[in-house]
PDB file of C-alpha atoms and ligand atoms in Angstrom:
ATOM      1  CA  MET R1349      20.510 -17.138   2.375  1.00 81.00           C
ATOM      2  CA  LYS R1350      19.684 -14.067   4.459  1.00 91.00           C
ATOM      3  CA  ARG R1351      16.053 -13.024   4.249  1.00 94.00           C
ATOM      4  CA  GLY R1352      15.359  -9.940   2.175  1.00 97.00           C
ATOM      5  CA  PHE R1353      13.347  -6.916   3.271  1.00 98.00           C
ATOM      6  CA  PHE R1354       9.678  -6.052   2.811  1.00 98.00           C
ATOM      7  CA  ILE R1355       8.686  -2.399   2.319  1.00 98.00           C
ATOM      8  CA  THR R1356       5.093  -1.266   1.786  1.00 98.00           C
ATOM      9  CA  PHE R1357       3.796   2.148   0.718  1.00 98.00           C
ATOM     10  CA  GLU R1358       0.441   3.331   1.980  1.00 98.00           C
ATOM     11  CA  GLY R1359      -1.613   6.495   1.689  1.00 97.00           C
ATOM     12  CA  GLY R1360      -4.871   7.989   0.490  1.00 92.00           C
ATOM     13  CA  GLU R1361      -5.695   9.094  -3.034  1.00 87.00           C
ATOM     14  CA  GLY R1362      -3.161  11.438  -4.645  1.00 90.00           C
ATOM     15  CA  SER R1363      -0.488  10.866  -2.014  1.00 91.00           C
ATOM     16  CA  GLY R1364       2.137  10.234  -4.737  1.00 93.00           C
ATOM     17  CA  LYS R1365       2.882   6.616  -3.796  1.00 95.00           C
ATOM     18  CA  SER R1366       3.523   5.281  -7.266  1.00 94.00           C
ATOM     19  CA  ILE R1367       6.223   7.785  -8.214  1.00 96.00           C
ATOM     20  CA  GLN R1368       7.887   7.363  -4.812  1.00 98.00           C
ATOM     21  CA  VAL R1369       7.903   3.563  -5.249  1.00 98.00           C
ATOM     22  CA  GLU R1370       9.736   4.029  -8.559  1.00 97.00           C
ATOM     23  CA  ILE R1371      12.263   6.515  -7.195  1.00 98.00           C
ATOM     24  CA  LEU R1372      13.028   4.344  -4.167  1.00 98.00           C
ATOM     25  CA  ALA R1373      13.450   1.234  -6.312  1.00 97.00           C
ATOM     26  CA  SER R1374      15.897   3.021  -8.616  1.00 97.00           C
ATOM     27  CA  HIS R1375      17.977   4.204  -5.601  1.00 98.00           C
ATOM     28  CA  LEU R1376      18.047   0.626  -4.295  1.00 98.00           C
ATOM     29  CA  HIS R1377      19.106  -0.703  -7.727  1.00 96.00           C
ATOM     30  CA  GLU R1378      21.926   1.849  -7.872  1.00 97.00           C
ATOM     31  CA  GLU R1379      23.152   0.603  -4.500  1.00 95.00           C
ATOM     32  CA  GLY R1380      23.310  -2.928  -5.905  1.00 96.00           C
ATOM     33  CA  HIS R1381      20.243  -4.421  -4.225  1.00 97.00           C
ATOM     34  CA  ALA R1382      17.990  -6.925  -5.970  1.00 97.00           C
ATOM     35  CA  VAL R1383      14.578  -5.243  -5.923  1.00 98.00           C
ATOM     36  CA  VAL R1384      11.050  -6.378  -6.780  1.00 98.00           C
ATOM     37  CA  ILE R1385       8.463  -3.643  -7.379  1.00 98.00           C
ATOM     38  CA  THR R1386       4.881  -4.749  -7.100  1.00 98.00           C
ATOM     39  CA  ARG R1387       1.383  -3.547  -6.203  1.00 98.00           C
ATOM     40  CA  GLU R1388      -2.007  -4.451  -4.757  1.00 98.00           C
ATOM     41  CA  PRO R1389      -4.569  -5.291  -5.750  1.00 98.00           C
ATOM     42  CA  GLY R1390      -2.578  -7.041  -8.465  1.00 98.00           C
ATOM     43  CA  GLY R1391       1.053  -8.064  -8.711  1.00 98.00           C
ATOM     44  CA  THR R1392       0.250 -11.485 -10.196  1.00 98.00           C
ATOM     45  CA  ARG R1393      -1.672 -12.582 -13.285  1.00 98.00           C
ATOM     46  CA  VAL R1394      -4.705 -13.575 -11.225  1.00 98.00           C
ATOM     47  CA  GLY R1395      -4.317 -10.537  -8.939  1.00 98.00           C
ATOM     48  CA  GLU R1396      -4.440  -8.197 -11.953  1.00 98.00           C
ATOM     49  CA  GLN R1397      -7.667  -9.907 -13.060  1.00 98.00           C
ATOM     50  CA  ILE R1398      -9.093  -9.273  -9.588  1.00 98.00           C
ATOM     51  CA  ARG R1399      -7.991  -5.619  -9.902  1.00 98.00           C
ATOM     52  CA  THR R1400     -10.076  -5.310 -13.083  1.00 97.00           C
ATOM     53  CA  ILE R1401     -13.143  -6.333 -11.056  1.00 97.00           C
ATOM     54  CA  THR R1402     -12.432  -4.082  -8.051  1.00 97.00           C
ATOM     55  CA  HIS R1403     -11.744  -1.014 -10.250  1.00 94.00           C
ATOM     56  CA  ASP R1404     -14.586  -1.448 -12.757  1.00 94.00           C
ATOM     57  CA  PRO R1405     -17.022   1.514 -12.339  1.00 90.00           C
ATOM     58  CA  GLU R1406     -19.836  -0.795 -13.538  1.00 93.00           C
ATOM     59  CA  ASN R1407     -19.465  -2.814 -10.323  1.00 95.00           C
ATOM     60  CA  VAL R1408     -21.317  -0.210  -8.248  1.00 92.00           C
ATOM     61  CA  ASP R1409     -23.234  -3.043  -6.567  1.00 95.00           C
ATOM     62  CA  LEU R1410     -20.085  -4.738  -5.181  1.00 96.00           C
ATOM     63  CA  GLU R1411     -20.772  -5.537  -1.519  1.00 97.00           C
ATOM     64  CA  ALA R1412     -18.206  -4.202   0.965  1.00 97.00           C
ATOM     65  CA  ILE R1413     -17.529  -7.708   2.278  1.00 98.00           C
ATOM     66  CA  THR R1414     -17.072  -9.051  -1.274  1.00 98.00           C
ATOM     67  CA  GLU R1415     -14.617  -6.240  -1.970  1.00 98.00           C
ATOM     68  CA  ALA R1416     -12.719  -7.173   1.214  1.00 98.00           C
ATOM     69  CA  TYR R1417     -12.506 -10.824   0.125  1.00 98.00           C
ATOM     70  CA  LEU R1418     -11.363  -9.870  -3.390  1.00 98.00           C
ATOM     71  CA  MET R1419      -8.557  -7.734  -1.949  1.00 98.00           C
ATOM     72  CA  ALA R1420      -7.570 -10.578   0.383  1.00 98.00           C
ATOM     73  CA  ALA R1421      -7.726 -13.128  -2.481  1.00 98.00           C
ATOM     74  CA  SER R1422      -5.405 -10.974  -4.602  1.00 98.00           C
ATOM     75  CA  ARG R1423      -3.104 -10.725  -1.542  1.00 99.00           C
ATOM     76  CA  ALA R1424      -3.050 -14.506  -0.945  1.00 98.00           C
ATOM     77  CA  GLN R1425      -1.923 -15.093  -4.538  1.00 98.00           C
ATOM     78  CA  HIS R1426       0.608 -12.270  -4.285  1.00 98.00           C
ATOM     79  CA  VAL R1427       2.154 -13.445  -1.001  1.00 98.00           C
ATOM     80  CA  ALA R1428       2.433 -17.044  -2.230  1.00 98.00           C
ATOM     81  CA  GLN R1429       3.795 -16.292  -5.717  1.00 98.00           C
ATOM     82  CA  ILE R1430       5.800 -13.061  -5.411  1.00 98.00           C
ATOM     83  CA  ILE R1431       6.275 -11.594  -1.925  1.00 98.00           C
ATOM     84  CA  GLU R1432       7.367 -14.593   0.125  1.00 98.00           C
ATOM     85  CA  PRO R1433       9.576 -16.242  -2.580  1.00 98.00           C
ATOM     86  CA  SER R1434      11.310 -12.887  -3.236  1.00 98.00           C
ATOM     87  CA  ILE R1435      12.008 -12.199   0.451  1.00 98.00           C
ATOM     88  CA  GLU R1436      13.104 -15.788   0.904  1.00 98.00           C
ATOM     89  CA  SER R1437      15.672 -15.366  -1.883  1.00 97.00           C
ATOM     90  CA  GLY R1438      17.146 -12.225  -0.282  1.00 97.00           C
ATOM     91  CA  LYS R1439      15.434  -9.557  -2.413  1.00 98.00           C
ATOM     92  CA  ILE R1440      13.960  -6.242  -1.321  1.00 98.00           C
ATOM     93  CA  VAL R1441      10.231  -6.134  -2.078  1.00 98.00           C
ATOM     94  CA  VAL R1442       8.697  -2.675  -2.563  1.00 98.00           C
ATOM     95  CA  CYS R1443       4.918  -2.968  -2.636  1.00 98.00           C
ATOM     96  CA  ASP R1444       2.458  -0.200  -3.574  1.00 98.00           C
ATOM     97  CA  ARG R1445      -0.309  -0.926  -0.978  1.00 98.00           C
ATOM     98  CA  TYR R1446      -0.752  -4.030   1.178  1.00 98.00           C
ATOM     99  CA  VAL R1447      -2.931  -5.197   4.078  1.00 98.00           C
ATOM    100  CA  ASP R1448      -3.132  -1.727   5.673  1.00 98.00           C
ATOM    101  CA  SER R1449      -5.023  -0.536   2.584  1.00 98.00           C
ATOM    102  CA  SER R1450      -7.669  -3.154   3.367  1.00 98.00           C
ATOM    103  CA  ILE R1451      -7.838  -2.052   6.997  1.00 98.00           C
ATOM    104  CA  ALA R1452      -8.055   1.637   6.036  1.00 98.00           C
ATOM    105  CA  TYR R1453     -10.435   1.315   3.049  1.00 97.00           C
ATOM    106  CA  GLN R1454     -12.599  -1.702   3.912  1.00 98.00           C
ATOM    107  CA  GLY R1455     -12.208  -1.578   7.699  1.00 98.00           C
ATOM    108  CA  PHE R1456     -12.596   2.185   8.210  1.00 98.00           C
ATOM    109  CA  GLY R1457     -13.837   3.533   4.845  1.00 97.00           C
ATOM    110  CA  ARG R1458     -16.528   0.872   4.380  1.00 97.00           C
ATOM    111  CA  ARG R1459     -16.933   0.485   8.151  1.00 98.00           C
ATOM    112  CA  LEU R1460     -16.381  -3.299   8.244  1.00 98.00           C
ATOM    113  CA  GLY R1461     -14.110  -2.782  11.252  1.00 98.00           C
ATOM    114  CA  ALA R1462     -10.337  -3.124  11.562  1.00 98.00           C
ATOM    115  CA  GLU R1463     -10.517  -6.386  13.522  1.00 98.00           C
ATOM    116  CA  THR R1464     -12.731  -8.103  10.957  1.00 98.00           C
ATOM    117  CA  ILE R1465     -10.319  -7.146   8.172  1.00 98.00           C
ATOM    118  CA  GLU R1466      -7.244  -8.227  10.143  1.00 98.00           C
ATOM    119  CA  LYS R1467      -8.870 -11.610  10.787  1.00 98.00           C
ATOM    120  CA  LEU R1468      -9.947 -12.004   7.184  1.00 97.00           C
ATOM    121  CA  ASN R1469      -6.396 -11.274   5.991  1.00 98.00           C
ATOM    122  CA  ALA R1470      -4.468 -13.438   8.434  1.00 98.00           C
ATOM    123  CA  LEU R1471      -4.682 -16.537   6.243  1.00 97.00           C
ATOM    124  CA  ALA R1472      -3.988 -14.592   3.033  1.00 98.00           C
ATOM    125  CA  MET R1473      -0.813 -13.027   4.469  1.00 98.00           C
ATOM    126  CA  ASN R1474       0.525 -16.280   5.859  1.00 98.00           C
ATOM    127  CA  GLY R1475       2.777 -14.347   8.265  1.00 97.00           C
ATOM    128  CA  ALA R1476       4.216 -11.907   5.693  1.00 98.00           C
ATOM    129  CA  ILE R1477       4.299  -8.702   7.744  1.00 98.00           C
ATOM    130  CA  PRO R1478       6.116  -5.663   6.291  1.00 98.00           C
ATOM    131  CA  ASP R1479       9.478  -4.718   7.836  1.00 98.00           C
ATOM    132  CA  LEU R1480       8.758  -1.091   7.010  1.00 98.00           C
ATOM    133  CA  THR R1481       5.559   0.739   6.052  1.00 98.00           C
ATOM    134  CA  ILE R1482       5.857   4.242   4.629  1.00 98.00           C
ATOM    135  CA  LEU R1483       2.656   6.238   5.025  1.00 98.00           C
ATOM    136  CA  LEU R1484       2.503   9.203   2.645  1.00 98.00           C
ATOM    137  CA  ASP R1485       0.359  11.657   4.511  1.00 97.00           C
ATOM    138  CA  VAL R1486      -1.552  14.329   2.620  1.00 96.00           C
ATOM    139  CA  PRO R1487      -4.760  16.164   3.635  1.00 94.00           C
ATOM    140  CA  VAL R1488      -7.780  14.519   1.964  1.00 94.00           C
ATOM    141  CA  GLY R1489      -8.806  17.630  -0.025  1.00 92.00           C
ATOM    142  CA  ILE R1490      -5.344  18.096  -1.549  1.00 92.00           C
ATOM    143  CA  GLY R1491      -5.024  14.381  -2.352  1.00 92.00           C
ATOM    144  CA  LEU R1492      -8.370  14.252  -4.148  1.00 88.00           C
ATOM    145  CA  GLU R1493      -7.544  17.376  -6.171  1.00 88.00           C
ATOM    146  CA  ARG R1494      -4.200  15.881  -7.236  1.00 89.00           C
ATOM    147  CA  ARG R1495      -5.889  12.607  -8.143  1.00 85.00           C
ATOM    148  CA  LEU R1496      -8.536  14.287 -10.297  1.00 82.00           C
ATOM    149  CA  LYS R1497      -5.873  16.240 -12.199  1.00 83.00           C
ATOM    150  CA  SER R1498      -3.814  13.139 -12.943  1.00 81.00           C
ATOM    151  CA  ARG R1499      -6.647  10.743 -13.895  1.00 69.00           C
ATOM    152  CA  LYS R1500      -8.269  10.660 -17.307  1.00 62.00           C
ATOM    153  CA  GLN R1501     -10.875   8.069 -16.411  1.00 72.00           C
ATOM    154  CA  LYS R1502     -12.507   7.595 -13.024  1.00 74.00           C
ATOM    155  CA  ASP R1503     -12.452   4.091 -11.552  1.00 80.00           C
ATOM    156  CA  ARG R1504     -14.945   2.651  -9.048  1.00 77.00           C
ATOM    157  CA  LEU R1505     -12.819   3.663  -6.067  1.00 73.00           C
ATOM    158  CA  ASP R1506     -12.658   7.301  -7.263  1.00 74.00           C
ATOM    159  CA  LEU R1507     -16.413   7.566  -6.907  1.00 74.00           C
ATOM    160  CA  GLN R1508     -16.741   7.798  -3.104  1.00 83.00           C
ATOM    161  CA  GLU R1509     -17.842  10.832  -1.114  1.00 88.00           C
ATOM    162  CA  LYS R1510     -15.245  12.893   0.773  1.00 90.00           C
ATOM    163  CA  SER R1511     -16.281  11.490   4.189  1.00 95.00           C
ATOM    164  CA  PHE R1512     -15.229   8.006   2.998  1.00 96.00           C
ATOM    165  CA  TYR R1513     -11.687   9.264   2.349  1.00 95.00           C
ATOM    166  CA  GLU R1514     -11.694  11.086   5.705  1.00 96.00           C
ATOM    167  CA  ARG R1515     -12.403   7.748   7.415  1.00 97.00           C
ATOM    168  CA  VAL R1516      -9.618   6.097   5.377  1.00 97.00           C
ATOM    169  CA  SER R1517      -7.207   8.825   6.449  1.00 97.00           C
ATOM    170  CA  ASP R1518      -8.252   8.428  10.089  1.00 97.00           C
ATOM    171  CA  GLY R1519      -7.736   4.655   9.748  1.00 98.00           C
ATOM    172  CA  TYR R1520      -4.175   5.171   8.541  1.00 98.00           C
ATOM    173  CA  ARG R1521      -3.413   7.508  11.461  1.00 97.00           C
ATOM    174  CA  GLN R1522      -4.659   4.840  13.880  1.00 98.00           C
ATOM    175  CA  LEU R1523      -2.573   2.128  12.167  1.00 98.00           C
ATOM    176  CA  ALA R1524       0.583   4.274  12.404  1.00 98.00           C
ATOM    177  CA  LYS R1525      -0.062   4.598  16.154  1.00 98.00           C
ATOM    178  CA  LYS R1526      -0.818   0.911  16.600  1.00 98.00           C
ATOM    179  CA  TYR R1527       2.300  -0.299  14.758  1.00 98.00           C
ATOM    180  CA  PRO R1528       5.017   2.286  15.561  1.00 98.00           C
ATOM    181  CA  ASN R1529       7.845  -0.224  15.003  1.00 96.00           C
ATOM    182  CA  ARG R1530       7.197  -0.646  11.318  1.00 97.00           C
ATOM    183  CA  TYR R1531       5.449   2.655  10.454  1.00 98.00           C
ATOM    184  CA  VAL R1532       6.973   5.948   9.384  1.00 98.00           C
ATOM    185  CA  VAL R1533       4.748   8.857   8.422  1.00 98.00           C
ATOM    186  CA  VAL R1534       6.085  11.182   5.719  1.00 98.00           C
ATOM    187  CA  ASP R1535       4.564  14.581   4.953  1.00 97.00           C
ATOM    188  CA  ALA R1536       3.644  14.138   1.286  1.00 96.00           C
ATOM    189  CA  THR R1537       2.587  17.754   0.697  1.00 96.00           C
ATOM    190  CA  LYS R1538       6.260  18.553   0.046  1.00 97.00           C
ATOM    191  CA  SER R1539       7.857  18.362  -3.414  1.00 96.00           C
ATOM    192  CA  ILE R1540       8.410  14.936  -5.019  1.00 97.00           C
ATOM    193  CA  GLU R1541      12.188  15.419  -4.608  1.00 98.00           C
ATOM    194  CA  ALA R1542      11.952  16.366  -0.914  1.00 98.00           C
ATOM    195  CA  VAL R1543       9.654  13.418  -0.141  1.00 98.00           C
ATOM    196  CA  ALA R1544      11.974  11.059  -2.068  1.00 98.00           C
ATOM    197  CA  ARG R1545      15.020  12.310  -0.106  1.00 98.00           C
ATOM    198  CA  GLU R1546      13.267  11.758   3.211  1.00 98.00           C
ATOM    199  CA  ILE R1547      12.181   8.247   2.185  1.00 98.00           C
ATOM    200  CA  TRP R1548      15.672   7.351   0.997  1.00 98.00           C
ATOM    201  CA  ASN R1549      17.220   8.418   4.315  1.00 98.00           C
ATOM    202  CA  ILE R1550      14.709   6.312   6.248  1.00 98.00           C
ATOM    203  CA  VAL R1551      15.148   3.234   4.033  1.00 98.00           C
ATOM    204  CA  LYS R1552      18.956   3.461   3.979  1.00 96.00           C
ATOM    205  CA  ALA R1553      19.069   3.500   7.781  1.00 96.00           C
ATOM    206  CA  LYS R1554      16.635   0.568   8.086  1.00 96.00           C
ATOM    207  CA  ILE R1555      18.444  -1.560   5.514  1.00 94.00           C
ATOM    208  CA  ASN R1556      21.868  -0.912   7.028  1.00 89.00           C
ATOM    209  CA  HIS R1557      20.473  -1.977  10.382  1.00 90.00           C
ATOM    210  CA  HIS R1558      18.911  -5.097   8.816  1.00 90.00           C
ATOM    211  CA  ASP R1559      22.183  -6.021   7.015  1.00 85.00           C
ATOM    212  CA  LYS R1560      24.129  -5.819  10.290  1.00 84.00           C
ATOM    213  CA  LYS R1561      21.745  -8.191  12.103  1.00 78.00           C
TER     214      LYS R1561
HETATM  215  P1  TMP Y 758      -4.258   2.768  -6.653  1.00 69.11           P
HETATM  216  O1  TMP Y 758      -3.342   1.670  -7.068  1.00 69.11           O
HETATM  217  O2  TMP Y 758      -4.486   3.786  -7.708  1.00 69.11           O
HETATM  218  O3  TMP Y 758      -3.899   3.361  -5.332  1.00 69.11           O
HETATM  219  O4  TMP Y 758      -5.692   2.088  -6.521  1.00 69.11           O
HETATM  220  C1  TMP Y 758      -5.943   1.118  -5.626  1.00 69.11           C
HETATM  221  C2  TMP Y 758      -7.318   1.375  -5.054  1.00 69.11           C
HETATM  222  O5  TMP Y 758      -7.744   0.188  -4.397  1.00 69.11           O
HETATM  223  C3  TMP Y 758      -7.329   2.493  -4.030  1.00 69.11           C
HETATM  224  O6  TMP Y 758      -8.515   3.249  -4.167  1.00 69.11           O
HETATM  225  C4  TMP Y 758      -7.365   1.758  -2.722  1.00 69.11           C
HETATM  226  C5  TMP Y 758      -8.073   0.475  -3.052  1.00 69.11           C
HETATM  227  N1  TMP Y 758      -7.686  -0.665  -2.214  1.00 69.11           N
HETATM  228  C6  TMP Y 758      -8.573  -1.111  -1.260  1.00 69.11           C
HETATM  229  O7  TMP Y 758      -9.671  -0.558  -1.136  1.00 69.11           O
HETATM  230  N2  TMP Y 758      -8.212  -2.158  -0.467  1.00 69.11           N
HETATM  231  C7  TMP Y 758      -7.028  -2.811  -0.598  1.00 69.11           C
HETATM  232  O8  TMP Y 758      -6.733  -3.758   0.144  1.00 69.11           O
HETATM  233  C8  TMP Y 758      -6.098  -2.342  -1.603  1.00 69.11           C
HETATM  234  C9  TMP Y 758      -4.789  -3.025  -1.772  1.00 69.11           C
HETATM  235  C10 TMP Y 758      -6.491  -1.272  -2.382  1.00 69.11           C
END
C-alpha cells in the first residue's frame, strides 16, 4: 500500500484555516481521494479532553511549560491513533494545526524557545512530519478583528495581548524560512474563494507529484 499524504494548516487567529480545511477536503473527496480531516489540540477522544483544559478561560494559571506538554500529549495520542494509521493506509490527512503551532505559540509566543519545543515534540510526533504545510498569512490586527467578530465566547487563548500574537506571527515566518521544502505561504487577506483556489492549485500539483513517485 502506497503511503498517503499529510497536509497541515497553520496560521494566527482569524486566518480562516477551518473553512479552508473544509473546502480543500471537499475538493479532494470530489477527486476520489480518501480524506481524513482532523485538528489539534484534539482529533481523538483524549485529545478533545485535553483541548477542554487548554481552552478553558478559568485556567489562567496554566504554566507555559504545562501548556506545551498538554499540546504535545494531545499530539502523541493523535499521531498514534489517527495520523500515522491513516497515512499508512493510503489516506490524505488534512490537519488544522500541528507541531508548528506549538513552536509558534509556545516557542515564540510564550518564549519557551523553538528548540525546546522541537525537542519536547520529537517523541510525540514519532517521525510524522507533514508533506505539506500551508501557512495562511494575515496581518495580526486583521486576524484578531476577524476572530472577535466570529467568536461568541472568548477562550483562554483569545485573552493574550497583541504582542503575543506578533511573536507567534514572527515564529511562523521563521518556520516557513527554515522548512522551505514543505511550507507554502498563502496571502489570507484575499477572499475565501481566492484563497481556496490558490490552495487547491498547490495541493493538486503536490499530490500529482507524490502519486507519480
Ligand atoms: P483554534 O482551533 O481555534 O485555532 O484554537 C487552537 C488554539 O490553540 C490557538 O489559539 C492556537 C493554540 N495552540 C497552541 O497554542 N499550541 C498548539 O500546539 C496547538 C495545536 C494550538
